[in-house]
Amino acid sequence: MKQGMIGLEIHTYLITREKLFCSCIASRKKGLKPNTNICPICTGQPGAKPMLPNKSAVEKAVQIGLMLGCTINDSMTWQRKHYDWPDLPKGYQGTLSGEGTSPVGSNGTFYGIKISSMHLEEDPASWNPDTGEIDYNRSGLPLVEIVTAPDFSQAEEVVDWLKKLLHSLSYLKAADSDAGIKVDVNVSIPGKTKRVEVKNINSLESVYEAIEYELERQVKEGSVRETRRFDEKRGKTMSMREKESQDDYRFISDPDLQPLVLDTKFVNALKNNLPESPQQKLEKIIKKYSIDEKNAAILTKHRDIAEFFEGVSEKIDPQFALPWVTIELLRVLNYHSKNLDEVSITIEHFVALLKLVKDGKITPLKAKEMLNQFYPRSFMPNNVEGKITDIKELEKIAKEVVSHNAKAVSDYRAGDSNALNFLMGQVMKLTQKRADFALTRKILVKILS
Ligand SMILES: [Zn+2]
């Protein structure tokens, strides 16, 4: 494993209803028609003035700062960060970064890595260099930039840490997971090479590859202080430009915006209501419900699933409920490629279904079938035709199956145990999965012998 000194700048896209300085709808949905959520402010028309910054974006930025263990600063001055590029027609980005202001949060620690600062800013538009087209839907969306100290020494360590960061951010429900990630990586070899910034890396795999490539390149070629980009297709970093200094951005305080003042009460209220972290949730589920670590990890992958399980476990034996959540519920959600918050499955209905199984009123197979019908909306499983446990009735059905499946019967008698599963399946089909499994199996074996 290659060693170096590595720091990160991570862009986290916030989930808010509106953009940062105007009331346009904030959406990063893929496939959205270009230039639909726009106004004079976010398209940078001459003379347009920003509205008061979006309070919900400020709240979410503070929550992220608290999650990262940062000190939240109480007064910040909005800055204009100037640069000329087609994605930024007004010529500057509104930001709480730069030397003229305090960031939202500073001096944090997250899983052993120091967080130098984290700040709130607006996203520029997106520009397609091939067609020259600009899409302003993204212009003015709020984002948080998290800057770490150069505390990492290996690519693998970076990726592990980023996974923890993304998992924790998902628990806050502050960051838009559909928007993906954008990471800038600073890489150097202490005492040997100059710091190189690799910009705009869009996936964890690419972060890993870019660091590995850059460390190897620097060992071979040395480095100048510059900005590079990562070419995913070629798996290489390429020179973009020599590093601009802070002066090049000509930061000035924005005369159109009041300083952002955060009072202690506001920050403390957010601090006290911070949701549990994935680690805290994991430990709680292991301890409170006696769930093994592997299953607890499955449950806590998504906060909604963990909370759903906790809710279910208040009403029914957690051990009984466990596979119904970790296997069956996730099966239904995965099948439809949905998250739990995108469907309407209530704890009440889910527990009622499980109770029917637990009390022996319906078969697990039947319950699985009903769970399929809980998509997209669950219902109270009333008037369900119950499990068939009547031996006479089951014998009648089993005999019918045996008489219609001569091949399977002879296979079974010739020692093929799969043939019995096939015959079981036929009984289940005829009974709409209501036949008691163990009883049916016994009856079939008896008839066949
Ligand atoms: Zn707008």
XYZ file of C-alpha atoms and ligand atoms in Angstrom:
450
model
C 0.000 0.000 0.000
C 1.357 3.385 -1.044
C 1.847 6.028 1.659
C 1.542 9.786 1.524
C -0.119 12.770 3.138
C -3.699 13.164 2.021
C -6.428 15.682 2.794
C -9.949 16.023 1.439
C -12.488 18.624 0.457
C -15.912 17.076 0.204
C -18.970 18.704 -1.324
C -22.197 17.641 0.308
C -25.400 18.681 -1.402
C -28.110 19.680 1.063
C -31.755 18.658 0.841
C -33.894 21.799 0.977
C -37.147 22.836 -0.626
C -35.738 26.064 -2.069
C -32.408 27.325 -3.328
C -30.011 29.267 -1.076
C -30.756 32.857 -2.137
C -34.043 32.596 -4.083
C -37.297 30.671 -3.803
C -36.764 28.462 -6.852
C -37.366 24.768 -6.202
C -34.153 23.022 -5.213
C -33.889 19.758 -7.098
C -30.987 17.685 -8.358
C -33.258 15.059 -9.841
C -31.702 13.438 -12.872
C -33.684 13.894 -16.055
C -35.155 17.211 -14.922
C -35.776 19.455 -17.956
C -32.918 22.009 -18.104
C -33.600 25.577 -16.969
C -37.008 24.934 -15.400
C -36.283 25.981 -11.788
C -34.798 29.407 -12.465
C -35.336 33.102 -11.769
C -33.383 36.374 -12.231
C -31.461 35.752 -8.985
C -30.088 32.295 -9.713
C -29.382 33.098 -13.359
C -27.360 36.127 -12.246
C -29.312 38.832 -14.113
C -27.776 42.312 -13.846
C -29.064 44.082 -10.762
C -30.694 40.993 -9.204
C -30.335 40.913 -5.413
C -30.182 37.779 -3.280
C -33.052 37.009 -0.911
C -32.372 36.218 2.760
C -30.418 32.949 2.943
C -32.569 29.822 3.212
C -33.006 29.051 6.924
C -33.358 25.347 6.376
C -30.007 25.253 4.531
C -28.372 27.071 7.456
C -29.935 24.582 9.906
C -28.698 21.595 7.940
C -25.209 23.045 7.622
C -25.109 23.528 11.414
C -26.331 19.945 11.972
C -23.547 18.638 9.746
C -21.036 20.786 11.667
C -22.279 19.348 14.956
C -22.119 15.819 13.602
C -18.468 16.443 12.685
C -17.726 17.632 16.204
C -17.022 21.186 15.008
C -17.219 24.382 17.001
C -20.104 26.309 15.459
C -19.184 29.949 14.902
C -21.708 32.549 15.916
C -21.197 35.219 13.266
C -20.277 34.907 9.612
C -19.989 37.330 6.735
C -21.158 36.226 3.289
C -18.348 36.466 0.764
C -18.233 36.909 -2.975
C -15.736 34.461 -4.405
C -14.922 35.718 -7.896
C -14.024 33.732 -10.920
C -14.917 33.843 -14.597
C -16.380 30.706 -16.009
C -19.449 29.996 -18.146
C -21.261 28.368 -15.192
C -21.167 31.582 -13.171
C -22.603 34.545 -15.116
C -22.667 36.932 -12.155
C -18.935 36.411 -11.778
C -18.908 35.297 -8.149
C -20.141 32.549 -5.905
C -21.890 33.371 -2.604
C -19.964 31.548 0.125
C -19.081 31.482 3.799
C -15.507 30.517 2.976
C -12.394 32.651 2.565
C -10.327 34.767 4.882
C -12.934 37.487 5.391
C -15.328 35.257 7.304
C -15.541 32.408 9.765
C -16.740 29.099 8.384
C -19.965 27.597 9.835
C -17.927 25.066 11.792
C -14.253 24.583 12.558
C -11.864 22.337 14.520
C -13.920 19.179 14.497
C -12.930 15.528 14.604
C -14.728 12.729 12.859
C -13.515 9.146 13.251
C -10.015 10.272 14.115
C -9.648 12.777 11.259
C -9.456 16.495 12.018
C -11.992 18.687 10.292
C -10.359 22.045 9.600
C -13.563 23.735 8.519
C -16.959 23.262 6.958
C -18.861 25.994 5.249
C -22.039 26.743 3.365
C -22.091 28.069 -0.193
C -24.111 28.121 -3.395
C -23.511 25.791 -6.300
C -22.787 27.295 -9.716
C -24.790 26.240 -12.806
C -23.717 23.275 -14.865
C -21.965 23.880 -18.135
C -21.551 21.416 -20.947
C -18.220 22.245 -22.633
C -19.143 20.143 -25.696
C -22.389 21.919 -26.542
C -21.870 25.205 -24.702
C -25.254 24.743 -23.013
C -25.780 25.908 -19.454
C -28.356 24.466 -17.094
C -29.264 26.832 -14.271
C -31.398 24.335 -12.329
C -28.351 23.629 -10.210
C -27.319 27.280 -9.902
C -27.858 28.541 -6.350
C -28.449 25.145 -4.732
C -27.035 25.001 -1.212
C -24.012 22.867 -0.531
C -21.625 22.309 2.337
C -17.915 21.940 1.792
C -16.093 19.866 4.395
C -12.321 20.347 4.575
C -10.204 17.819 6.464
C -6.642 18.175 7.709
C -4.119 16.095 5.703
C -4.481 13.291 8.248
C -4.822 10.355 5.887
C -1.876 8.343 4.655
C -3.481 5.744 2.387
C -6.199 5.506 -0.256
C -7.974 2.687 1.559
C -8.160 4.702 4.770
C -9.709 7.601 2.847
C -12.392 5.419 1.285
C -13.297 3.755 4.611
C -13.617 7.150 6.233
C -15.707 8.561 3.379
C -18.088 5.602 3.706
C -18.552 6.422 7.397
C -19.103 10.074 6.552
C -21.739 9.300 3.915
C -23.482 6.826 6.243
C -23.626 9.389 9.060
C -24.829 12.113 6.679
C -27.628 9.829 5.523
C -28.759 9.508 9.171
C -29.022 13.299 9.404
C -31.268 13.385 6.344
C -29.543 16.651 5.524
C -27.580 15.577 2.456
C -29.036 14.584 -0.891
C -27.822 11.028 -1.488
C -29.091 11.065 -5.101
C -26.707 13.898 -5.885
C -23.676 11.674 -5.370
C -20.414 13.051 -4.047
C -17.775 15.433 -5.256
C -14.389 15.188 -3.625
C -11.155 17.116 -4.131
C -8.099 15.260 -2.889
C -4.796 16.846 -1.813
C -1.875 14.493 -2.161
C 1.812 14.837 -1.385
C 4.675 12.760 -0.062
C 6.040 14.495 3.047
C 9.572 15.824 2.583
C 9.631 14.699 -1.039
C 6.898 16.168 -3.224
C 4.739 19.307 -3.433
C 1.048 19.212 -2.709
C -1.156 18.452 -5.706
C -4.896 18.954 -5.714
C -6.953 16.485 -7.745
C -10.363 18.059 -8.343
C -13.926 16.889 -8.887
C -13.734 13.181 -8.234
C -17.219 11.689 -8.379
C -17.123 8.231 -6.838
C -15.395 6.330 -4.057
C -13.750 4.007 -6.588
C -12.293 6.998 -8.410
C -11.089 8.544 -5.120
C -9.178 5.347 -4.441
C -7.722 5.114 -7.939
C -6.799 8.800 -8.127
C -4.852 8.655 -4.837
C -3.059 5.452 -5.774
C -2.161 6.840 -9.194
C -1.016 10.191 -7.821
C 1.205 8.657 -5.106
C 2.881 6.436 -7.646
C 3.299 9.294 -10.118
C 4.823 11.568 -7.487
C 7.332 8.914 -6.454
C 8.420 8.594 -10.092
C 8.167 12.162 -11.371
C 8.068 14.397 -8.306
C 5.453 17.172 -8.415
C 4.835 20.883 -8.786
C 2.137 22.679 -6.844
C -0.787 22.384 -9.235
C -4.374 21.348 -9.791
C -5.059 18.136 -11.656
C -8.151 16.255 -12.675
C -8.839 12.527 -12.649
C -9.643 10.887 -15.952
C -11.885 7.970 -14.990
C -11.601 6.185 -18.310
C -7.829 6.207 -18.349
C -7.425 5.887 -14.577
C -4.916 8.776 -14.587
C -4.646 12.279 -13.172
C -3.987 15.043 -15.704
C -2.651 18.530 -15.180
C -5.329 21.291 -15.283
C -3.579 24.442 -14.113
C -1.028 25.700 -11.648
C -2.685 26.240 -8.307
C -4.445 29.572 -7.898
C -3.881 31.294 -4.584
C -6.692 32.693 -2.439
C -5.915 36.156 -3.890
C -6.962 35.006 -7.329
C -10.540 34.682 -6.094
C -10.627 38.344 -4.957
C -12.880 37.573 -1.968
C -14.944 40.538 -0.775
C -17.794 40.760 1.720
C -21.160 40.734 -0.042
C -22.756 44.183 0.414
C -26.222 42.742 -0.379
C -26.269 40.324 2.557
C -26.374 40.844 6.320
C -23.898 38.835 8.389
C -25.278 35.459 9.377
C -25.660 35.363 13.149
C -26.377 32.083 14.922
C -27.575 32.450 18.486
C -26.658 29.881 21.113
C -30.272 28.833 21.649
C -30.708 27.979 17.968
C -27.480 25.945 17.898
C -28.211 24.195 21.198
C -31.692 23.200 20.042
C -30.177 21.578 16.958
C -27.517 19.913 19.084
C -30.076 18.421 21.456
C -32.183 17.081 18.608
C -29.367 15.572 16.592
C -30.406 12.024 15.572
C -28.394 9.036 16.776
C -25.365 8.230 14.642
C -25.231 4.899 12.798
C -22.733 3.651 15.416
C -24.983 4.624 18.322
C -27.962 2.998 16.623
C -25.978 -0.192 15.993
C -24.883 -0.474 19.611
C -28.398 0.224 20.851
C -29.995 -2.425 18.620
C -27.426 -5.052 19.652
C -27.948 -4.318 23.331
C -31.636 -3.525 23.637
C -33.028 -6.235 21.335
C -30.215 -8.842 21.644
C -29.536 -8.779 17.911
C -26.236 -10.168 16.620
C -23.770 -7.764 15.050
C -24.228 -8.961 11.481
C -27.992 -8.481 11.507
C -27.685 -5.218 13.430
C -25.423 -3.958 10.642
C -28.062 -4.859 8.047
C -30.742 -3.083 10.083
C -28.706 0.076 10.596
C -27.579 0.491 6.999
C -30.585 2.769 6.594
C -31.946 4.846 9.447
C -35.559 4.256 8.336
C -35.189 0.478 8.453
C -33.539 0.645 11.892
C -36.344 2.816 13.222
C -38.979 0.600 11.614
C -37.453 -2.434 13.340
C -37.373 -0.602 16.656
C -41.050 0.295 16.232
C -41.981 -3.290 15.351
C -39.964 -4.637 18.278
C -42.019 -2.588 20.721
C -45.041 -4.679 19.717
C -43.759 -8.145 18.883
C -40.793 -10.384 19.802
C -37.723 -8.801 18.110
C -36.161 -12.197 17.373
C -39.317 -13.269 15.581
C -39.549 -9.980 13.698
C -35.863 -9.898 12.695
C -35.918 -12.010 9.491
C -39.209 -10.446 8.487
C -37.450 -7.095 8.382
C -33.900 -8.011 7.290
C -34.962 -10.539 4.676
C -38.616 -10.150 3.707
C -39.224 -6.413 3.958
C -35.884 -5.663 2.285
C -36.711 -8.198 -0.427
C -39.930 -6.335 -1.276
C -38.185 -2.929 -1.229
C -35.238 -4.152 -3.315
C -37.573 -5.743 -5.824
C -39.202 -2.370 -6.445
C -35.908 -0.442 -6.024
C -37.459 1.753 -3.366
C -36.410 3.036 0.024
C -38.778 2.630 2.944
C -39.611 6.340 2.963
C -40.787 6.093 -0.638
C -43.520 3.572 0.179
C -46.316 3.537 2.699
C -45.881 0.461 4.867
C -46.967 1.055 8.458
C -45.597 -0.610 11.572
C -49.166 -1.349 12.674
C -50.016 -3.344 9.530
C -46.655 -5.094 9.493
C -47.015 -6.194 13.123
C -50.598 -7.392 12.505
C -49.314 -9.573 9.665
C -46.515 -11.006 11.802
C -48.954 -11.766 14.619
C -51.068 -13.846 12.238
C -47.984 -15.942 11.470
C -46.849 -16.125 15.064
C -50.277 -17.262 16.248
C -50.316 -19.936 13.541
C -53.274 -18.391 11.749
C -51.534 -18.088 8.396
C -48.484 -19.795 6.920
C -45.219 -17.909 6.502
C -45.572 -18.420 2.754
C -48.973 -16.780 2.776
C -47.600 -13.926 4.852
C -44.781 -13.381 2.358
C -47.328 -13.193 -0.412
C -49.341 -10.640 1.545
C -46.220 -8.630 2.240
C -45.739 -8.395 -1.531
C -49.181 -6.808 -1.664
C -48.121 -4.252 0.961
C -46.393 -2.456 -1.908
C -46.910 0.445 -2.419
C -49.385 0.779 0.463
C -49.948 -1.576 3.393
C -53.366 -2.486 4.798
C -54.795 -4.219 7.852
C -54.624 -7.928 7.037
C -58.223 -8.713 8.033
C -60.372 -11.534 6.652
C -57.366 -13.516 5.570
C -58.170 -17.095 4.734
C -56.284 -18.925 7.407
C -53.855 -21.792 7.424
C -55.210 -25.243 6.510
C -54.436 -27.650 9.337
C -57.302 -30.064 8.788
C -55.602 -33.433 8.182
C -58.486 -34.862 6.133
C -58.534 -31.846 3.845
C -54.761 -31.889 3.419
C -54.791 -35.647 2.711
C -57.377 -35.126 0.013
C -55.278 -32.439 -1.685
C -52.039 -34.411 -1.284
C -53.622 -37.496 -2.880
C -54.820 -35.406 -5.777
C -51.314 -34.024 -6.297
C -49.770 -37.490 -6.103
C -52.210 -38.882 -8.661
C -51.477 -36.096 -11.126
C -47.690 -36.194 -10.883
C -46.644 -39.753 -11.601
C -43.152 -38.745 -12.730
C -42.307 -36.866 -9.537
C -43.710 -39.717 -7.483
C -41.521 -42.307 -9.210
C -38.503 -39.968 -8.965
C -39.085 -39.626 -5.241
C -39.355 -43.362 -4.834
C -36.120 -43.692 -6.790
C -34.445 -41.512 -4.154
C -34.727 -37.986 -5.614
C -35.490 -35.758 -2.633
C -36.103 -32.730 -4.867
C -39.200 -34.485 -6.149
C -40.746 -34.094 -2.699
C -40.154 -30.337 -2.837
C -41.854 -30.271 -6.195
C -44.906 -32.092 -4.809
C -44.955 -29.760 -1.775
C -44.985 -26.878 -4.210
C -47.972 -28.346 -6.019
C -49.939 -28.631 -2.753
C -49.051 -25.024 -1.899
C -50.196 -23.907 -5.322
C -53.548 -25.673 -4.984
C -54.118 -24.198 -1.507
C -52.946 -20.651 -2.365
C -50.032 -21.254 0.040
C -52.379 -21.899 2.980
C -51.410 -25.519 3.677
C -49.522 -26.059 6.941
C -46.002 -26.817 5.751
C -44.864 -29.399 8.311
C -48.168 -31.221 8.344
C -48.353 -31.413 4.550
C -44.832 -32.763 4.329
C -45.659 -35.503 6.840
C -48.823 -36.423 4.974
C -47.048 -36.542 1.605
C -44.222 -38.701 2.912
C -46.791 -41.090 4.394
C -48.754 -41.328 1.145
C -45.603 -41.878 -0.886
C -44.122 -44.582 1.297
Zn -33.939 31.251 -8.558
